[in-house]
Coordinates of C-alpha atoms in Angstrom, one line a residue:
Chain A
X134 CA 0.0 0.0 0.0
X135 CA 1.4 3.3 -1.1
X136 CA 2.1 6.3 1.2
X137 CA 1.4 4.5 4.5
X138 CA 3.8 6.9 6.2
X139 CA 1.4 9.7 5.5
X140 CA -1.5 8.2 7.4
X141 CA -2.8 9.7 10.6
X142 CA -2.3 7.6 13.8
X143 CA -6.0 7.3 14.3
X144 CA -6.4 6.0 10.7
X145 CA -3.5 3.5 11.1
X146 CA -5.0 2.1 14.3
X147 CA -8.4 1.8 12.6
X148 CA -7.0 -0.1 9.6
X149 CA -4.8 -2.3 11.7
X150 CA -7.7 -3.3 13.9
X151 CA -9.8 -4.1 10.8
X152 CA -7.0 -6.0 9.2
X153 CA -6.9 -3.7 6.2
X154 CA -3.2 -3.3 6.8
X155 CA -0.7 -5.0 9.1
X156 CA 1.3 -3.2 11.8
X157 CA 4.4 -4.6 10.1
X158 CA 3.6 -3.0 6.8
X159 CA 3.0 0.4 8.6
X160 CA 6.3 0.1 10.5
X161 CA 8.2 -0.9 7.4
X162 CA 6.8 2.1 5.6
X163 CA 7.9 4.5 8.3
X164 CA 11.3 2.9 8.5
X165 CA 11.6 3.3 4.7
X166 CA 10.7 6.9 5.1
X167 CA 13.2 7.4 7.8
X168 CA 16.0 5.7 5.8
X169 CA 15.2 8.0 2.9
X170 CA 15.1 11.2 4.9
X171 CA 17.5 10.7 7.8
X172 CA 20.7 11.5 5.8
X173 CA 19.3 15.1 5.6
X174 CA 17.0 15.4 8.6
X175 CA 18.9 13.5 11.3
X176 CA 15.8 13.2 13.5
X177 CA 16.9 10.0 15.3
X178 CA 19.8 9.2 17.6
X179 CA 18.9 5.5 17.6
X180 CA 16.7 3.7 15.1
X181 CA 16.3 0.0 15.8
X182 CA 14.3 -1.3 12.8
X183 CA 14.6 -5.0 13.7
X184 CA 13.1 -4.4 17.2
X185 CA 10.3 -2.2 15.8
X186 CA 9.4 -4.9 13.2
X187 CA 9.4 -7.5 15.9
X188 CA 7.1 -5.4 18.1
X189 CA 4.8 -4.9 15.1
X190 CA 4.6 -8.6 14.4
X191 CA 3.6 -9.2 18.0
X192 CA 0.7 -6.8 17.5
X193 CA -0.3 -8.5 14.2
X194 CA -0.1 -11.9 16.0
X195 CA -2.5 -10.6 18.7
X196 CA -5.0 -9.5 16.0
X197 CA -4.8 -12.9 14.2
X198 CA -5.6 -14.6 17.5
X199 CA -8.7 -12.5 17.8
X200 CA -7.6 -10.3 20.7
X201 CA -9.0 -6.7 21.0
X202 CA -6.3 -4.2 20.0
X203 CA -5.7 -0.9 21.7
X204 CA -6.3 2.6 20.5
X205 CA -2.8 2.9 19.0
X206 CA -2.8 -0.5 17.3
X207 CA 0.3 -0.7 15.1
X208 CA 1.1 3.0 15.4
X209 CA 4.8 3.7 15.3
X210 CA 5.9 6.2 17.9
X211 CA 9.2 8.1 18.1
X212 CA 10.4 8.6 21.6
X213 CA 12.5 11.6 22.7
X214 CA 15.8 10.2 24.1
X215 CA 15.2 11.5 27.6
X216 CA 12.5 8.9 28.1
X217 CA 13.4 5.4 29.1
X218 CA 12.7 2.5 26.8
X219 CA 13.9 -0.8 28.3
X220 CA 16.9 -2.3 26.6
X221 CA 17.4 0.8 24.4
X222 CA 19.9 3.6 24.7
X223 CA 18.9 6.5 27.0
X224 CA 21.4 9.3 26.4
X225 CA 19.7 12.7 26.6
X226 CA 22.0 13.5 23.7
X227 CA 24.8 13.9 26.2
X228 CA 28.3 12.5 26.3
X229 CA 27.6 12.0 30.0
X230 CA 25.2 9.2 29.2
X231 CA 26.6 7.9 25.9
X232 CA 26.3 4.1 25.9
X233 CA 23.8 4.0 28.8
X234 CA 21.0 1.5 28.3
X235 CA 17.7 1.9 30.2
X236 CA 16.8 -0.9 32.5
X237 CA 13.1 -0.1 32.6
X238 CA 10.3 1.5 30.4
X239 CA 9.1 4.9 31.4
X240 CA 5.5 5.0 32.6
X241 CA 4.4 6.6 29.3
X242 CA 6.2 3.9 27.3
X243 CA 4.4 1.2 29.3
X244 CA 1.1 3.0 28.4
X245 CA 2.0 3.1 24.7
X246 CA 2.8 -0.6 24.7
X247 CA -0.5 -1.4 26.5
X248 CA -2.3 0.5 23.7
X249 CA -0.5 -1.7 21.1
X250 CA 1.8 1.1 19.8
X251 CA 5.2 0.2 18.3
X252 CA 8.4 2.0 19.6
X253 CA 10.2 3.1 16.5
X254 CA 13.3 4.7 17.9
X255 CA 14.9 7.4 20.1
X256 CA 14.6 10.9 18.7
X257 CA 17.3 13.6 19.0
X258 CA 17.1 16.5 21.4
X259 CA 19.0 19.4 22.8
X260 CA 21.3 17.9 25.5
X261 CA 19.3 17.1 28.7
X262 CA 16.3 19.0 27.0
X263 CA 18.0 22.3 27.4
X264 CA 17.7 24.3 24.3
X265 CA 15.4 25.9 21.8
X266 CA 16.9 25.1 18.4
X267 CA 18.0 21.4 18.4
X268 CA 21.6 22.6 17.8
X269 CA 22.7 21.5 21.3
X270 CA 22.8 17.7 20.8
X271 CA 26.2 16.4 21.8
X272 CA 25.6 13.0 20.1
X273 CA 24.1 13.9 16.8
X274 CA 26.6 13.2 14.0
X275 CA 25.2 16.2 12.1
X276 CA 25.2 18.8 14.9
X277 CA 21.5 18.3 15.5
X278 CA 18.3 17.6 13.7
X279 CA 17.2 19.8 10.7
X280 CA 13.9 21.3 10.0
X281 CA 12.4 19.2 7.2
X282 CA 10.4 22.3 5.9
X283 CA 13.8 24.0 5.2
X284 CA 17.0 22.1 5.9
X285 CA 18.9 25.3 6.6
X286 CA 16.6 26.2 9.5
X287 CA 16.5 24.8 13.0
X288 CA 13.6 22.4 13.9
X289 CA 13.3 24.1 17.3
X290 CA 13.9 22.4 20.7
X291 CA 14.4 20.7 22.8
X292 CA 12.1 18.0 21.3
X293 CA 13.9 18.6 17.9
X294 CA 14.0 15.1 16.6
X295 CA 10.5 14.3 17.7
X296 CA 9.1 17.2 15.8
X297 CA 11.3 16.6 12.7
X298 CA 10.4 12.9 12.6
X299 CA 6.6 13.6 12.7
X300 CA 6.8 16.5 10.2
X301 CA 8.8 14.5 7.6
X302 CA 6.6 11.4 8.0
X303 CA 9.0 9.0 9.7
X304 CA 6.5 8.6 12.5
X305 CA 2.9 9.7 12.7
X306 CA 3.3 10.7 16.3
X307 CA 6.1 11.2 18.9
X308 CA 6.6 11.7 22.5
X309 CA 8.5 14.7 23.8
X310 CA 8.9 16.7 27.0
X311 CA 8.1 20.3 27.7
X312 CA 9.7 22.3 30.5
X313 CA 9.4 25.8 29.0
X314 CA 8.0 25.1 25.5
X315 CA 10.0 22.1 24.3
X316 CA 7.0 20.4 22.8
X317 CA 5.2 23.5 21.4
X318 CA 8.1 25.4 20.0
X319 CA 9.6 22.7 17.8
X320 CA 6.1 21.6 16.8
X321 CA 5.4 25.2 15.7
X322 CA 8.7 25.5 13.8
X323 CA 8.1 22.2 11.9
X324 CA 4.4 22.7 11.1
X325 CA 3.2 20.1 13.6
X326 CA 0.8 20.0 16.6
X327 CA 2.3 20.0 20.1
X328 CA 0.3 19.4 23.3
X329 CA 1.7 20.2 26.7
X330 CA -0.6 18.8 29.3
X331 CA -1.5 20.2 32.7
X332 CA 1.4 19.6 35.1
X333 CA 0.5 16.3 36.9
X334 CA -1.8 14.9 34.2
X335 CA 1.0 12.6 32.8
X336 CA 3.4 10.6 34.8
X337 CA 7.1 11.5 34.6
X338 CA 8.4 8.2 35.9
X339 CA 11.2 7.3 33.6
X340 CA 11.7 10.8 32.3
X341 CA 15.2 12.1 33.0
X342 CA 14.4 15.1 35.2
X343 CA 15.4 18.6 34.2
X344 CA 13.2 20.9 36.2
X345 CA 10.7 18.8 38.1
X346 CA 8.2 21.6 39.0
X347 CA 7.8 22.3 35.2
X348 CA 8.6 19.1 33.3
X349 CA 5.6 17.6 31.4
X350 CA 5.5 14.7 28.9
X351 CA 3.3 15.1 25.9
X352 CA 2.7 14.3 22.2
X353 CA 3.7 15.8 18.9
X354 CA 1.5 14.9 16.0
X355 CA 0.3 16.0 12.5
X356 CA -3.3 16.6 13.7
X357 CA -5.1 17.6 16.9
X358 CA -7.0 14.3 16.9
X359 CA -3.7 12.3 16.9
X360 CA -2.3 14.4 19.7
X361 CA -5.5 13.9 21.7
X362 CA -5.5 10.1 21.3
X363 CA -1.9 9.8 22.4
X364 CA -2.6 12.0 25.4
X365 CA -5.6 9.8 26.3
X366 CA -3.3 6.8 26.3
X367 CA -0.5 8.2 28.4
X368 CA -2.4 10.3 30.9
X369 CA -3.5 9.2 34.4
X370 CA -2.4 8.7 37.9
X371 CA 0.7 6.6 38.3
X372 CA 1.5 5.2 41.8
X373 CA 5.2 5.5 40.8
X374 CA 5.0 9.3 40.4
X375 CA 3.5 11.0 43.4
X376 CA 3.1 14.2 41.4
X377 CA 0.7 12.6 38.9
X378 CA -3.0 13.2 39.8
X379 CA -6.6 12.3 39.1
X380 CA -8.7 15.2 37.9
X381 CA -12.3 16.2 37.5
X382 CA -13.5 15.7 34.0
X383 CA -14.3 18.9 32.1
X384 CA -16.8 18.4 29.3
X385 CA -15.3 19.3 25.9
X386 CA -18.4 19.6 23.8
X387 CA -18.4 20.1 20.1
X388 CA -20.1 23.5 19.7
X389 CA -18.2 26.7 19.9
X390 CA -21.1 29.1 20.6
X391 CA -20.6 30.8 23.9
X392 CA -16.9 30.2 24.0
X393 CA -14.8 33.1 25.3
X394 CA -11.3 33.5 24.1
X395 CA -8.8 36.1 25.3
X396 CA -6.1 37.4 22.9
X397 CA -3.0 38.2 24.9
X398 CA -1.6 41.4 23.4
X399 CA 2.2 41.4 23.5
X400 CA 2.7 45.0 24.5
X401 CA 5.9 44.6 26.5
X402 CA 9.4 45.5 25.7
X403 CA 11.1 42.6 23.9
X404 CA 7.8 40.8 23.4
X405 CA 7.3 41.9 19.8
X406 CA 6.6 39.2 17.2
X407 CA 7.8 39.4 13.6
X408 CA 5.5 41.2 11.2
X409 CA 4.8 38.0 9.3
X410 CA 3.9 36.2 12.5
X411 CA 1.6 39.1 13.6
X412 CA -0.2 38.9 10.2
X413 CA -0.7 35.1 10.5
X414 CA -1.8 35.4 14.0
X415 CA -4.3 38.2 13.2
X416 CA -5.8 36.0 10.5
X417 CA -6.0 33.1 13.0
X418 CA -7.9 35.3 15.5
X419 CA -10.2 36.3 12.6
X420 CA -10.9 32.6 12.0
X421 CA -11.7 32.1 15.7
X422 CA -14.3 34.9 15.5
X423 CA -15.8 33.4 12.3
X424 CA -16.0 30.1 14.2
X425 CA -18.3 31.7 16.7
X426 CA -15.9 32.5 19.5
X427 CA -16.3 35.7 21.5
X428 CA -12.9 37.2 21.4
X429 CA -11.6 40.0 23.7
X430 CA -8.2 41.4 24.2
X431 CA -5.9 41.4 27.2
X432 CA -3.0 43.8 27.5
X433 CA 0.0 41.8 28.8
X434 CA 1.5 44.9 30.5
X435 CA -1.6 45.3 32.6
X436 CA -1.0 42.0 34.3
X437 CA 2.2 43.4 35.9
X438 CA 4.0 40.2 35.9
X439 CA 4.7 38.9 32.4
X440 CA 7.6 41.2 31.9
X441 CA 9.6 39.2 34.4
X442 CA 8.3 35.7 33.3
X443 CA 11.4 35.0 31.3
X444 CA 14.0 35.7 34.0
X445 CA 11.7 33.9 36.5
X446 CA 11.7 30.8 34.3
X447 CA 15.5 30.9 33.8
X448 CA 16.1 31.0 37.5
X449 CA 13.6 28.3 38.5
X450 CA 14.5 25.9 35.8
X451 CA 18.2 26.4 36.2
X452 CA 18.0 26.0 40.0
X453 CA 16.1 22.7 39.7
X454 CA 18.4 21.6 36.9
X455 CA 21.5 22.2 39.1
X456 CA 19.9 19.9 41.8
X457 CA 18.6 17.2 39.4
X458 CA 21.8 16.9 37.4
X459 CA 23.9 16.6 40.6
X460 CA 23.3 12.8 40.2
X461 CA 25.6 12.8 37.3
X462 CA 28.8 12.5 39.2
X463 CA 30.9 9.8 37.5
X464 CA 30.3 7.3 40.3
X465 CA 26.9 5.6 39.8
X466 CA 26.5 5.7 36.1
X467 CA 27.5 7.7 33.1
X468 CA 30.9 9.1 32.1
X469 CA 33.8 8.9 34.5
X470 CA 37.0 10.8 34.2
X471 CA 39.4 9.6 37.0
X472 CA 40.6 11.9 39.8
X473 CA 42.6 11.5 42.9
X474 CA 39.7 12.6 45.2
X475 CA 36.0 12.2 44.8
X476 CA 35.6 16.0 44.3
X477 CA 38.2 15.9 41.5
X478 CA 36.5 12.9 39.9
X479 CA 33.1 14.8 40.1
X480 CA 34.6 18.0 38.6
X481 CA 36.5 16.3 35.8
X482 CA 33.6 13.9 34.9
X483 CA 31.0 16.7 34.8
X484 CA 33.4 19.0 32.9
X485 CA 34.0 16.4 30.2
X486 CA 30.4 15.0 30.1
X487 CA 28.3 18.2 29.9
X488 CA 28.0 20.5 27.0
X489 CA 28.2 24.3 27.1
X490 CA 24.5 25.0 27.5
X491 CA 24.1 22.4 30.3
X492 CA 27.1 23.9 32.1
X493 CA 25.6 27.4 31.8
X494 CA 22.4 26.3 33.3
X495 CA 23.9 24.3 36.2
X496 CA 26.2 27.3 37.0
X497 CA 23.3 29.7 36.8
X498 CA 21.2 27.5 39.1
X499 CA 24.0 27.1 41.6
X500 CA 24.3 30.9 41.6
X501 CA 20.6 31.4 42.1
X502 CA 20.6 28.9 45.1
X503 CA 23.8 30.3 46.7
X504 CA 23.4 31.7 50.2
X505 CA 24.0 35.3 49.0
X506 CA 21.5 35.2 46.1
X507 CA 18.8 32.8 47.2
X508 CA 16.5 35.4 48.7
X509 CA 16.5 38.0 45.9
X510 CA 16.8 35.5 43.1
X511 CA 15.3 32.0 43.6
X512 CA 12.8 33.1 46.3
X513 CA 11.8 36.2 44.3
X514 CA 11.3 34.0 41.2
X515 CA 8.9 31.8 43.2
X516 CA 6.9 34.9 44.1
X517 CA 6.7 35.9 40.4
X518 CA 5.5 32.4 39.6
X519 CA 2.8 32.6 42.2
X520 CA 1.6 36.0 40.9
X521 CA 1.6 34.7 37.3
X522 CA -0.5 31.7 38.4
X523 CA -3.0 34.1 40.1
X524 CA -3.1 36.2 36.9
X525 CA -4.0 33.3 34.7
X526 CA -6.5 32.0 37.2
X527 CA -8.3 35.3 37.1
X528 CA -8.2 35.6 33.3
X529 CA -9.5 32.0 32.8
X530 CA -11.6 30.9 35.7
X531 CA -12.7 34.1 37.4
X532 CA -13.4 36.1 34.2
X533 CA -14.9 33.1 32.4
X534 CA -12.6 32.6 29.4
X535 CA -12.2 29.1 28.0
X536 CA -8.8 29.8 26.5
X537 CA -6.1 32.5 26.0
X538 CA -4.5 32.7 22.6
X539 CA -1.1 34.0 21.4
X540 CA 1.4 32.9 18.8
X541 CA 3.5 29.9 19.9
X542 CA 6.7 31.7 18.9
X543 CA 7.7 35.3 18.0
X544 CA 9.1 34.2 14.7
X545 CA 9.0 31.3 12.3
X546 CA 12.0 28.9 12.4
X547 CA 15.3 30.7 12.4
X548 CA 18.4 29.8 10.5
X549 CA 21.0 27.4 11.9
X550 CA 23.8 29.2 13.7
X551 CA 21.8 32.5 13.8
X552 CA 21.3 32.6 17.6
X553 CA 24.7 31.8 19.1
X554 CA 24.3 34.1 22.1
X555 CA 22.3 32.5 25.0
X556 CA 20.0 35.5 25.6
X557 CA 19.1 35.7 21.9
X558 CA 18.3 31.9 22.0
X559 CA 16.2 32.3 25.2
X560 CA 14.0 34.8 23.5
X561 CA 12.4 32.1 21.3
X562 CA 10.6 30.7 24.3
X563 CA 9.0 33.9 25.4
X564 CA 5.5 33.0 24.5
X565 CA 5.6 29.4 25.8
X566 CA 7.1 30.1 29.2
X567 CA 4.0 31.6 30.9
X568 CA 1.8 28.4 30.5
X569 CA 4.7 26.3 31.8
X570 CA 5.1 28.5 34.9
X571 CA 1.4 28.5 35.5
X572 CA 1.3 24.6 35.1
X573 CA -1.5 25.0 32.5
X574 CA -2.3 22.9 29.4
X575 CA -1.3 24.5 26.0
X576 CA -1.9 23.4 22.5
X577 CA 0.3 24.6 19.6
X578 CA -1.0 24.2 16.1
X579 CA -0.1 25.5 12.6
X580 CA -1.9 28.7 11.4
X581 CA -0.7 29.2 7.9
X582 CA 2.6 30.3 6.5
X583 CA 4.7 33.4 7.1
X584 CA 4.3 35.6 4.0
X585 CA 8.1 36.3 3.8
X586 CA 9.7 33.1 5.0
X587 CA 7.1 30.7 3.6
X588 CA 7.5 28.7 6.9
X589 CA 4.8 27.5 9.2
X590 CA 3.3 30.0 11.6
X591 CA 1.7 28.9 14.8
X592 CA -1.2 29.5 17.2
X593 CA -1.0 28.6 20.9
X594 CA -4.1 28.0 23.0
X595 CA -3.7 28.1 26.7
X596 CA -6.4 26.4 28.8
X597 CA -7.7 26.0 32.3
X598 CA -6.1 23.4 34.6
X599 CA -7.0 20.0 33.2
X600 CA -9.0 21.7 30.4
X601 CA -7.2 19.7 27.6
X602 CA -10.5 18.5 26.2
X603 CA -11.7 22.1 25.6
X604 CA -8.4 22.9 23.9
X605 CA -8.7 19.8 21.7
X606 CA -12.3 20.8 20.8
X607 CA -11.2 24.3 19.8
X608 CA -8.1 23.2 18.1
X609 CA -9.9 20.6 16.0
X610 CA -12.5 23.1 14.9
X611 CA -9.7 25.6 14.0
X612 CA -7.9 22.8 12.1
X613 CA -11.1 21.9 10.2
X614 CA -11.5 25.6 9.2
X615 CA -7.9 26.2 8.1
X616 CA -6.5 22.9 7.0
X617 CA -3.5 20.9 8.1
X618 CA 0.2 20.9 7.2
X619 CA 1.0 17.9 4.9
X620 CA 4.0 15.7 5.4
X621 CA 7.2 17.7 4.7
X622 CA 9.3 16.7 1.7
X623 CA 12.9 17.9 2.2
X624 CA 13.5 17.6 -1.5
X625 CA 10.6 20.0 -2.1
X626 CA 11.8 22.4 0.6
X627 CA 15.1 22.7 -1.3
X628 CA 13.0 23.9 -4.3
X629 CA 11.0 26.2 -2.2
X630 CA 7.8 24.2 -2.4
X631 CA 5.9 22.9 0.7
X632 CA 2.5 21.4 1.1
X633 CA -0.6 22.4 3.0
X634 CA -3.9 20.6 2.7
Chain B
X121 CA 7.0 50.3 55.9
X122 CA 9.3 47.8 54.2
X123 CA 12.4 49.3 52.6
X124 CA 14.2 48.1 49.4
X125 CA 17.2 45.9 50.1
X126 CA 20.5 47.7 49.4
X127 CA 22.0 47.3 45.9
X128 CA 24.3 44.3 45.9
X129 CA 27.6 44.4 44.1
X130 CA 27.7 43.4 40.4
X131 CA 25.9 40.1 40.2
X132 CA 28.5 37.7 38.9
X133 CA 32.0 39.1 38.6
X134 CA 35.1 36.9 37.9
X135 CA 35.7 35.9 41.5
X136 CA 32.1 35.1 42.2
X137 CA 32.0 33.1 38.9
X138 CA 34.9 30.9 39.9
X139 CA 33.4 30.3 43.3
X140 CA 30.0 29.3 41.8
X141 CA 31.7 27.0 39.2
X142 CA 33.5 25.3 42.1
X143 CA 30.2 24.9 44.0
X144 CA 28.7 23.4 40.8
X145 CA 31.5 20.8 40.7
X146 CA 32.3 21.4 37.0
X147 CA 35.8 21.7 35.6
X148 CA 36.1 24.3 32.9
X149 CA 39.0 24.7 30.5
X150 CA 40.5 28.2 30.3
X151 CA 38.8 28.6 26.9
X152 CA 35.5 27.7 28.4
X153 CA 36.0 30.0 31.3
X154 CA 36.7 32.9 28.9
X155 CA 33.5 32.1 27.0
X156 CA 31.2 31.3 29.8
X157 CA 32.2 34.0 32.4
X158 CA 31.0 37.0 30.4
X159 CA 27.9 35.1 29.2
X160 CA 26.9 34.2 32.7
X161 CA 27.7 37.7 33.9
X162 CA 25.3 39.1 31.3
X163 CA 22.6 36.5 32.2
X164 CA 23.0 37.3 35.9
X165 CA 22.4 41.0 35.2
X166 CA 19.4 40.2 33.2
X167 CA 17.8 38.0 35.9
X168 CA 18.5 40.8 38.3
X169 CA 15.3 42.3 36.9
X170 CA 13.5 40.1 39.3
X171 CA 14.8 42.1 42.2
X172 CA 13.1 45.2 40.8
X173 CA 9.7 43.6 40.5
X174 CA 7.5 45.0 43.2
X175 CA 5.2 42.1 43.6
X176 CA 1.4 41.9 43.8
X177 CA 1.2 41.9 47.6
X178 CA 0.6 38.2 47.9
X179 CA 3.0 35.6 49.2
X180 CA 4.3 32.7 47.1
X181 CA 2.0 29.7 47.0
X182 CA 1.9 26.5 45.1
X183 CA -1.5 27.1 43.5
X184 CA -3.4 30.1 42.3
X185 CA -6.6 29.1 44.1
X186 CA -7.2 27.7 47.6
X187 CA -7.1 23.9 47.3
X188 CA -7.2 21.0 49.7
X189 CA -3.8 19.4 50.0
X190 CA -4.0 15.7 49.3
X191 CA -1.3 13.4 50.6
X192 CA -0.6 10.8 48.0
X193 CA 0.9 7.5 49.0
X194 CA 3.8 6.8 46.7
X195 CA 4.4 3.2 45.9
X196 CA 8.0 2.6 45.0
X197 CA 8.2 0.3 42.0
X198 CA 10.7 -2.6 42.2
X199 CA 14.2 -1.1 42.1
X200 CA 17.2 -2.5 40.3
X201 CA 18.9 -5.4 41.9
X202 CA 22.6 -5.1 42.8
X203 CA 23.8 -6.8 39.6
X204 CA 21.7 -4.5 37.4
X205 CA 22.8 -1.4 39.1
X206 CA 26.5 -2.3 39.0
X207 CA 26.2 -3.3 35.4
X208 CA 25.8 0.5 34.7
X209 CA 28.5 1.6 37.1
X210 CA 31.6 3.3 35.6
X211 CA 33.7 1.2 38.0
X212 CA 32.7 -1.6 40.4
X213 CA 34.5 -4.1 42.5
X214 CA 33.3 -7.0 44.6
X215 CA 29.7 -5.9 44.6
X216 CA 30.3 -2.2 45.3
X217 CA 30.7 1.1 43.4
X218 CA 34.3 2.2 43.4
X219 CA 35.1 5.8 44.2
X220 CA 38.4 7.5 45.2
X221 CA 38.9 8.8 48.7
X222 CA 37.1 11.9 49.9
X223 CA 40.5 13.5 50.7
X224 CA 43.8 13.1 49.0
X225 CA 45.7 12.1 52.2
X226 CA 43.3 9.3 53.2

């Protein structure tokens, strides 16, 4: 069957359950697509075709025996390489963990297997999920994944390989993690859908921790429906992660009448979007109005807190990273560089094992937690986070809005090597950080193309706590009204042609 | 009437940078130090904006709305057995992780 790699995950599962196609055929089609595109896209760090085919055959065997198959029957999934898959490498794209093999599946991988999905391979990322371009992978042989819409552009990060693999058709869906935008920003740059769940909705057991009060696991897909079905599989309370929770169901509904949506105006210094992004976003807001949403505007400056959201995020995430990554000390696992004392061994191993961005963040986090700075840096950042949460609570629950909308990123995908200075790189997360700090769900989906760059523009919907079903309902309607991005063809991107259906 | 804290010295000068790097237990080459020290100094000045934020009069809390705290009993999944753990150790001997002495003279 031709073009199986273009099928949506929901369609693959439907056909595999009916016996119209085998899981093995689907996996082989995706592996063929990966083999054809990987020399240019470099989305995967580890692609184990034999193991994936074996898993697919097991799913086919269950169908032949008449067993009921799960909602992801035969669906190949790319897994960001900071999530554990038993018996496969778990490297976080870091020299520190090169050669490390995971002893257990992450909770989300267990859930995927229970739903009859097939693990395709481990996707590239910015080292330890710290980055916004995909250029900070220490183990990629090509200096990081490329954006399949334009190979000279970055795919975004840190879930760079997950987004690139989905956009180019090597996998219909992928798992990634999102600490400050790492699902949404690469999905936006690659013309895919990224869904960051409410903090606590999905277990993080088996995710290598970066900043535990912010880390979320979620899907990247080519449609809102596919992202929603993956979320429905991986969500839920896990006794192995005390921060995962049960939640009250919120009805999604399918009608948009009576929906209130707030447009967050970016009237702050440094918050300006590019002109082409503003035009795409304005058109998207127009579509929301045509769909029946009541739209009003909120001035970001009036909230009195968003102007310090970015430094707040940098401090909190770095402080937690400095604590979480203390475990990489050259003694229990990972890289070891010998030293005459334990401290020397620690310093040498960490100096050789971590890349520049990881070192920057650990040093910044150590500074923020130092006795002299803790009160006016880390503790002050916690106060900012509390105020930001209160602001979003007022805007969404108290004032009765169903969602806030803003672009996912200030610009479309930027060129490789363009943002070598850390502060310039950090600016690409500006619009995704607030939802992360507030612990809220956020859905990023394509909203046309930038008029100048021709690259995907993006719309971000931020919802109430555990209001993912509302976001999915709104996102699906928007997608129906505006169309979806087609699978990227790197050969077409070289010729300046890219598809949208 | 609360008063503003006094202005501290420059957030992360060269001496402070070296001290923080030592606390972070990371060895840097001279080249890395030349690159990272000014970058971190710039980032430290940028995050100093936080000090100037006047707040909204409320204290830091975990949640935006009043919620009932729920104590969740965590069930530890089966851990690795000794052989599995040591299999991933950079250096092991006789069933234990090997590490050098805490102090050079021990």
